[in-house]
mmCIF file of C-alpha atoms in Angstrom:
data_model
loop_
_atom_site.group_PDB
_atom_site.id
_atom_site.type_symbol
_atom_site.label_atom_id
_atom_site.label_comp_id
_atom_site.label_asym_id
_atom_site.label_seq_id
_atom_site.Cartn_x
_atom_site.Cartn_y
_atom_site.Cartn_z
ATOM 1 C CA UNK N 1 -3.722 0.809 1.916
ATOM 2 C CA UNK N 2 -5.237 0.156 -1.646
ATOM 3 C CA UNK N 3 -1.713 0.066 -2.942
ATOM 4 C CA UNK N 4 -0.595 -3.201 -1.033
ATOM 5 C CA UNK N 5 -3.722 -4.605 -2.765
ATOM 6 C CA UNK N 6 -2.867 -3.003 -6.211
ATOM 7 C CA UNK N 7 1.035 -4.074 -6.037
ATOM 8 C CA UNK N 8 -0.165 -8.017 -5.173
ATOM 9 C CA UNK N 9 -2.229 -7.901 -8.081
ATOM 10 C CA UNK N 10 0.598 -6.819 -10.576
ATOM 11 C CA UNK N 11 3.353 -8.170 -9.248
ATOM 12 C CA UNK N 12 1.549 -11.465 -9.437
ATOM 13 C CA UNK N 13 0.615 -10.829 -13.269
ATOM 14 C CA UNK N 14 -2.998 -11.138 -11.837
ATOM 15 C CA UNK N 15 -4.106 -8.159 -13.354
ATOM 16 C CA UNK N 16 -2.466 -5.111 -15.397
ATOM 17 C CA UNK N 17 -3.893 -1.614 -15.515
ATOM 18 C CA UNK N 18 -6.081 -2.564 -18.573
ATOM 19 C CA UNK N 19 -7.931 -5.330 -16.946
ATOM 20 C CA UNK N 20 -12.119 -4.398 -16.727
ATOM 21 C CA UNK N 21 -13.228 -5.072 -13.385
ATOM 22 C CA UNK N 22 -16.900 -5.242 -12.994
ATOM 23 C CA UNK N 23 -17.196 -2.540 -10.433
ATOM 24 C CA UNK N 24 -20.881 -3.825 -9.780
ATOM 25 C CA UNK N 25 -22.325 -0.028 -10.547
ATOM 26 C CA UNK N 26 -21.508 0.862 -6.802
ATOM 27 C CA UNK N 27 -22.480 -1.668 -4.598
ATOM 28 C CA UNK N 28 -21.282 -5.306 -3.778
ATOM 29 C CA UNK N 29 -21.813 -8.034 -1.215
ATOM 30 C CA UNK N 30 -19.405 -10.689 -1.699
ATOM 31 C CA UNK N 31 -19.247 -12.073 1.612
ATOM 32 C CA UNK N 32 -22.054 -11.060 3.573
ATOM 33 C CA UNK N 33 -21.163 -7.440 4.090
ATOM 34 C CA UNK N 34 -22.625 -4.823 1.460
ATOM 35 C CA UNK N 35 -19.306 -2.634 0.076
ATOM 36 C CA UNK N 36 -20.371 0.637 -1.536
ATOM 37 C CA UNK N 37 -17.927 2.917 -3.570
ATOM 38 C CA UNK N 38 -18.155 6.380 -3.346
ATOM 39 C CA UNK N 39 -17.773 6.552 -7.029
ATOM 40 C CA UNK N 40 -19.972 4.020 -8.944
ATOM 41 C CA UNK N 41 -19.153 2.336 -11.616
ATOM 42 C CA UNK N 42 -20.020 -0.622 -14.025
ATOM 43 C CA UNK N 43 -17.172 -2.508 -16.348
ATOM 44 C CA UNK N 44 -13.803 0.009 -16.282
ATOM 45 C CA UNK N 45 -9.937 -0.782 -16.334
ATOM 46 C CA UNK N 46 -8.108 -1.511 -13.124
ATOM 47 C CA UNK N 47 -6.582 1.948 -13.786
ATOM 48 C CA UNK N 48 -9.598 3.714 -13.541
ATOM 49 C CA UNK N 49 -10.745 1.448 -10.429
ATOM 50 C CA UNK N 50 -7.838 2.550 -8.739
ATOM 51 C CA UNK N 51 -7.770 6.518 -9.422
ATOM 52 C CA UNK N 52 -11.574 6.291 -8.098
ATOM 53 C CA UNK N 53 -10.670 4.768 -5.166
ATOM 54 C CA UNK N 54 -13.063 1.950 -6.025
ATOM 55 C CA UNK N 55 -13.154 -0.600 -3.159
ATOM 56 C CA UNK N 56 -15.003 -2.987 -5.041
ATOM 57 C CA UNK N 57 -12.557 -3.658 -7.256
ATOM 58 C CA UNK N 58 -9.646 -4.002 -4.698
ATOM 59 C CA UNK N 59 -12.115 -6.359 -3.000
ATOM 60 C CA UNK N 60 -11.977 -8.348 -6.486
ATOM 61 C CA UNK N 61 -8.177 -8.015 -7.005
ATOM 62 C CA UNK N 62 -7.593 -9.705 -3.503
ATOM 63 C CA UNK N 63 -10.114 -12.461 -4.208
ATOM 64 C CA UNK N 64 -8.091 -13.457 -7.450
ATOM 65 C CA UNK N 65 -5.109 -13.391 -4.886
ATOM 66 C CA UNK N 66 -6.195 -15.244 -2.168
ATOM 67 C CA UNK N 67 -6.077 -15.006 1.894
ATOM 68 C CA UNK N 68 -2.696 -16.262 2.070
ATOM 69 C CA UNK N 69 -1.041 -13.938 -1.026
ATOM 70 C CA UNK N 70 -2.955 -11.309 1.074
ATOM 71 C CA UNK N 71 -1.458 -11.854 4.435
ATOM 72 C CA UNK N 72 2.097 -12.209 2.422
ATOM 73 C CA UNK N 73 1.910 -8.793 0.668
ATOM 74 C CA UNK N 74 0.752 -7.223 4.012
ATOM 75 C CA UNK N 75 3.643 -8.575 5.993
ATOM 76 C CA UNK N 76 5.764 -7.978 2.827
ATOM 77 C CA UNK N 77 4.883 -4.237 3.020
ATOM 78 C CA UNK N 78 6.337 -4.203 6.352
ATOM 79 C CA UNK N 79 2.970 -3.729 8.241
ATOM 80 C CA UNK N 80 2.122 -5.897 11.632
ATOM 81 C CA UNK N 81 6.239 -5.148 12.401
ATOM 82 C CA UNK N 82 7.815 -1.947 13.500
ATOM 83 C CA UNK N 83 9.195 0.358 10.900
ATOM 84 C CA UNK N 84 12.442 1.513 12.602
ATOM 85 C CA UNK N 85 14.396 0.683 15.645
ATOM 86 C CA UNK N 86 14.878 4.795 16.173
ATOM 87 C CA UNK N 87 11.340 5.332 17.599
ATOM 88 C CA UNK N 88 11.627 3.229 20.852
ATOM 89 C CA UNK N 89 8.392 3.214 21.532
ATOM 90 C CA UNK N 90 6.484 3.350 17.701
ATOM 91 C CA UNK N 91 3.687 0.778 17.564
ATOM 92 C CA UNK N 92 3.698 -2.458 15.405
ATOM 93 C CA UNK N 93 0.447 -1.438 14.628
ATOM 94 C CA UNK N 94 -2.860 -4.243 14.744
ATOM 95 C CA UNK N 95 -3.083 -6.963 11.784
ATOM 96 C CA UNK N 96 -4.419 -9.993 13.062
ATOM 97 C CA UNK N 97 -2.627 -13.288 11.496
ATOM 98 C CA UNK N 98 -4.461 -15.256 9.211
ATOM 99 C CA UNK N 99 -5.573 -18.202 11.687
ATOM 100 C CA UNK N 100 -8.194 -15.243 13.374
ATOM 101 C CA UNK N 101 -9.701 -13.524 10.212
ATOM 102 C CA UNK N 102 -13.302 -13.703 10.139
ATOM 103 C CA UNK N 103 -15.891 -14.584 6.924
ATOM 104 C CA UNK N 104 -15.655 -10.455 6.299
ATOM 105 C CA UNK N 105 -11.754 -9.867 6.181
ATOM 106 C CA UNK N 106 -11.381 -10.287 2.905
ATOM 107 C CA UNK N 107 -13.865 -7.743 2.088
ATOM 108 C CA UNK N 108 -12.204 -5.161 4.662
ATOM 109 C CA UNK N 109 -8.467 -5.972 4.933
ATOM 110 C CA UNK N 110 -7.801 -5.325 0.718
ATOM 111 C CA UNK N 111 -9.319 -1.484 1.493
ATOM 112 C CA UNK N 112 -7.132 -0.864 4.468
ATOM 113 C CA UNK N 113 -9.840 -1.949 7.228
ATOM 114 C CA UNK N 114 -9.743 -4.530 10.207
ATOM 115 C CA UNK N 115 -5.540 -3.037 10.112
ATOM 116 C CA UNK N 116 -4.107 -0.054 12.083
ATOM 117 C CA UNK N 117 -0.524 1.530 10.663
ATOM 118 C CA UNK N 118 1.723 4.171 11.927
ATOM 119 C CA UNK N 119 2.778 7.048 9.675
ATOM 120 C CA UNK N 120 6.244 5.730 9.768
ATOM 121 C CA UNK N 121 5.019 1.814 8.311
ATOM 122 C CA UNK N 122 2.600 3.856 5.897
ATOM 123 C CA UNK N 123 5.512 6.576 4.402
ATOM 124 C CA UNK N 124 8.039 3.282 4.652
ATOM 125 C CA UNK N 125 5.295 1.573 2.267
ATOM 126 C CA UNK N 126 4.628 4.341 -0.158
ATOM 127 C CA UNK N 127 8.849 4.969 -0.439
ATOM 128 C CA UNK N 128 8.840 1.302 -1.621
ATOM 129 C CA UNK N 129 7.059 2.228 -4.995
ATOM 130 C CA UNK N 130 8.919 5.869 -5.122
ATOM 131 C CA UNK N 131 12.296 3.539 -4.606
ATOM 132 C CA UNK N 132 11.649 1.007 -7.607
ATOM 133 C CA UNK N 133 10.154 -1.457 -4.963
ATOM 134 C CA UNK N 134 12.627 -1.467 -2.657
ATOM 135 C CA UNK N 135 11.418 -1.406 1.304
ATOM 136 C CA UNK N 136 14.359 0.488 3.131
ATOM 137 C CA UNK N 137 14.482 1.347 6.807
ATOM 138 C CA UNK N 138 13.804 4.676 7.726
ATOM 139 C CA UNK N 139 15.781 6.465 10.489
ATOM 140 C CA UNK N 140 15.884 9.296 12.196
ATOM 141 C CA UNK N 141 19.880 10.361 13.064
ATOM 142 C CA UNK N 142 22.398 9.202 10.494
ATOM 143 C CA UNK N 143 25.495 9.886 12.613
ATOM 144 C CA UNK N 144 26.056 11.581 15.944
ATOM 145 C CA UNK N 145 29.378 13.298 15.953
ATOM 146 C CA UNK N 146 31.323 14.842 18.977
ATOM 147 C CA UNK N 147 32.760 18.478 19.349
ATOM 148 C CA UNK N 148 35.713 17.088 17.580
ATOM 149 C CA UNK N 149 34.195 15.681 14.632
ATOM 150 C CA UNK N 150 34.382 12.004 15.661
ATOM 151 C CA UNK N 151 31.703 9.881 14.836
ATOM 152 C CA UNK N 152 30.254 8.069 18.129
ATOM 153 C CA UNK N 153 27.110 6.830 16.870
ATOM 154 C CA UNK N 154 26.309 5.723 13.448
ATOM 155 C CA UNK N 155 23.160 4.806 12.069
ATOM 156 C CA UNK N 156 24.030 0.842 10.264
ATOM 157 C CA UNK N 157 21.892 0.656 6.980
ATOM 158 C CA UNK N 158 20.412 -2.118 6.137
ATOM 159 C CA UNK N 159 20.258 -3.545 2.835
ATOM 160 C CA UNK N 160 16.788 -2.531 1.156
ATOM 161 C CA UNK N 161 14.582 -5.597 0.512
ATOM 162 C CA UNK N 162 12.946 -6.303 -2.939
ATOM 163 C CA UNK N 163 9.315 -6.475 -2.257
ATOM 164 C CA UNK N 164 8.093 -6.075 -6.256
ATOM 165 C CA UNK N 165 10.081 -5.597 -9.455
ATOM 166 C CA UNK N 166 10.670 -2.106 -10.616
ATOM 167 C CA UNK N 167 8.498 -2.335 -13.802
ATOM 168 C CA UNK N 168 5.400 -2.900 -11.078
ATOM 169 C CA UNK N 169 6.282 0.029 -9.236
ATOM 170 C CA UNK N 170 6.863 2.109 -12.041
ATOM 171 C CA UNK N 171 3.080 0.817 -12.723
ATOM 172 C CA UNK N 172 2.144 1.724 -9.490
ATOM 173 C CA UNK N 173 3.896 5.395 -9.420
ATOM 174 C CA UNK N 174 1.860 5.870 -12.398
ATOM 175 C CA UNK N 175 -1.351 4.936 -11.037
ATOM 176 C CA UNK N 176 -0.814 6.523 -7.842
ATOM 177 C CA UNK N 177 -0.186 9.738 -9.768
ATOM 178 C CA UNK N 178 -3.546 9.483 -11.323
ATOM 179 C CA UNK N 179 -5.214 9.490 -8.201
ATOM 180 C CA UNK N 180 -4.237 12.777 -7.792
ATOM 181 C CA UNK N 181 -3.910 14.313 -10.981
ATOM 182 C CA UNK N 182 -7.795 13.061 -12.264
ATOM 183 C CA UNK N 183 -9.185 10.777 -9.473
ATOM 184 C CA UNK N 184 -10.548 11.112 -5.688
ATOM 185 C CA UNK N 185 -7.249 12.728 -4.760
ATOM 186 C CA UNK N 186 -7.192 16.104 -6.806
ATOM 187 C CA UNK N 187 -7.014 18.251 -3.486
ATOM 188 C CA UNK N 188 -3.733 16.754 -2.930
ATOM 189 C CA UNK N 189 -2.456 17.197 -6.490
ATOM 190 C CA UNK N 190 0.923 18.968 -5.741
ATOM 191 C CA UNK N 191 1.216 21.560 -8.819
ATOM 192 C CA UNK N 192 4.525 21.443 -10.572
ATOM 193 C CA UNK N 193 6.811 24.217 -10.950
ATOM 194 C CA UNK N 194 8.218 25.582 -14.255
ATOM 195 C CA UNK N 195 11.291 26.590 -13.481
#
């Protein structure tokens, strides 16, 4: 969920992946909740923040953005809605609107807590950064044809919405890539083939 916070941050020109966060050496309490990070750390760029997973430093990212930027990337994102009309019955998930968040959301919602998401809303979110920041629909069927080769159902696209501009998710592909390639996601570092 890190990545909504992340993308907010860029797109906004709030941070860039050279910005030092102070990571606090591991352990924060900004609103009255201690936040630890698995990896600690003192003063590092955003890019290393992010490929440790640090939540302190998403915590701080969201704080320069505010609760309302917050809520916007969220629903931006496409979380809180349903992903596709071809699961009948997929969940819109839990994100509580802005009017009920409690002294503590801002130190849980930037780090993917106080939020349930389906896999459908969480692939839909990561295919916005693999698609230059466009959100698209997913679906399941594309066409149904008959025996004769007549189409009598087609899936109707919808035009993909611009959530952030391709240079931040060309930002964000890189940074995500990191995570796996050096950070807390090595065990899911696909390796590449040579042919």
């Amino acid at each position: 969920f890190k990545i909504v916070t992340a993308s907010a941050g860029l797109e906004n020109g709030l941070i860039t992946p050279e910005t030092i966060i102070n990571c606090e050496r591991g352990s924060f309490n900004p609103y009255g909740h201690r936040i630890r990070d698995h990896h600690a750390m003192a003063e590092a760029p955003f890019w290393e923040c992010f490929t440790q997973s640090s939540n302190i430093a998403m915590i701080k990212v969201a704080a320069m953005l505010g609760p309302e930027k917050m809520e916007n990337w969220i629903v931006r994102f496409g979380f809180g809605q349903k992903a596709t009309k071809d699961i009948v019955h997929e969940s819109k998930g839990l994100f509580r609107p802005i009017k009920d968040w409690s002294r503590l959301t801002m130190g849980s919602l930037p780090i993917g807590q106080e939020i349930a998401v389906n896999i459908v809303q969480l692939a839909r979110a990561f295919s916005a950064i693999a698609n230059g920041g466009s959100l698209v629909e997913p679906y399941l069927v594309e066409r149904v044809m008959d025996r004769d080769g007549v189409v009598v159902q087609q899936h109707e696209l919808k035009a993909p919405e611009q959530i952030m501009s391709p240079k931040t998710a060309e930002t964000m592909r890189e940074l995500c890539y990191q995570v796996v390639a050096k950070g807390t996601g090595k065990r899911a570092n696909i390796p590449r083939s040579e042919e």
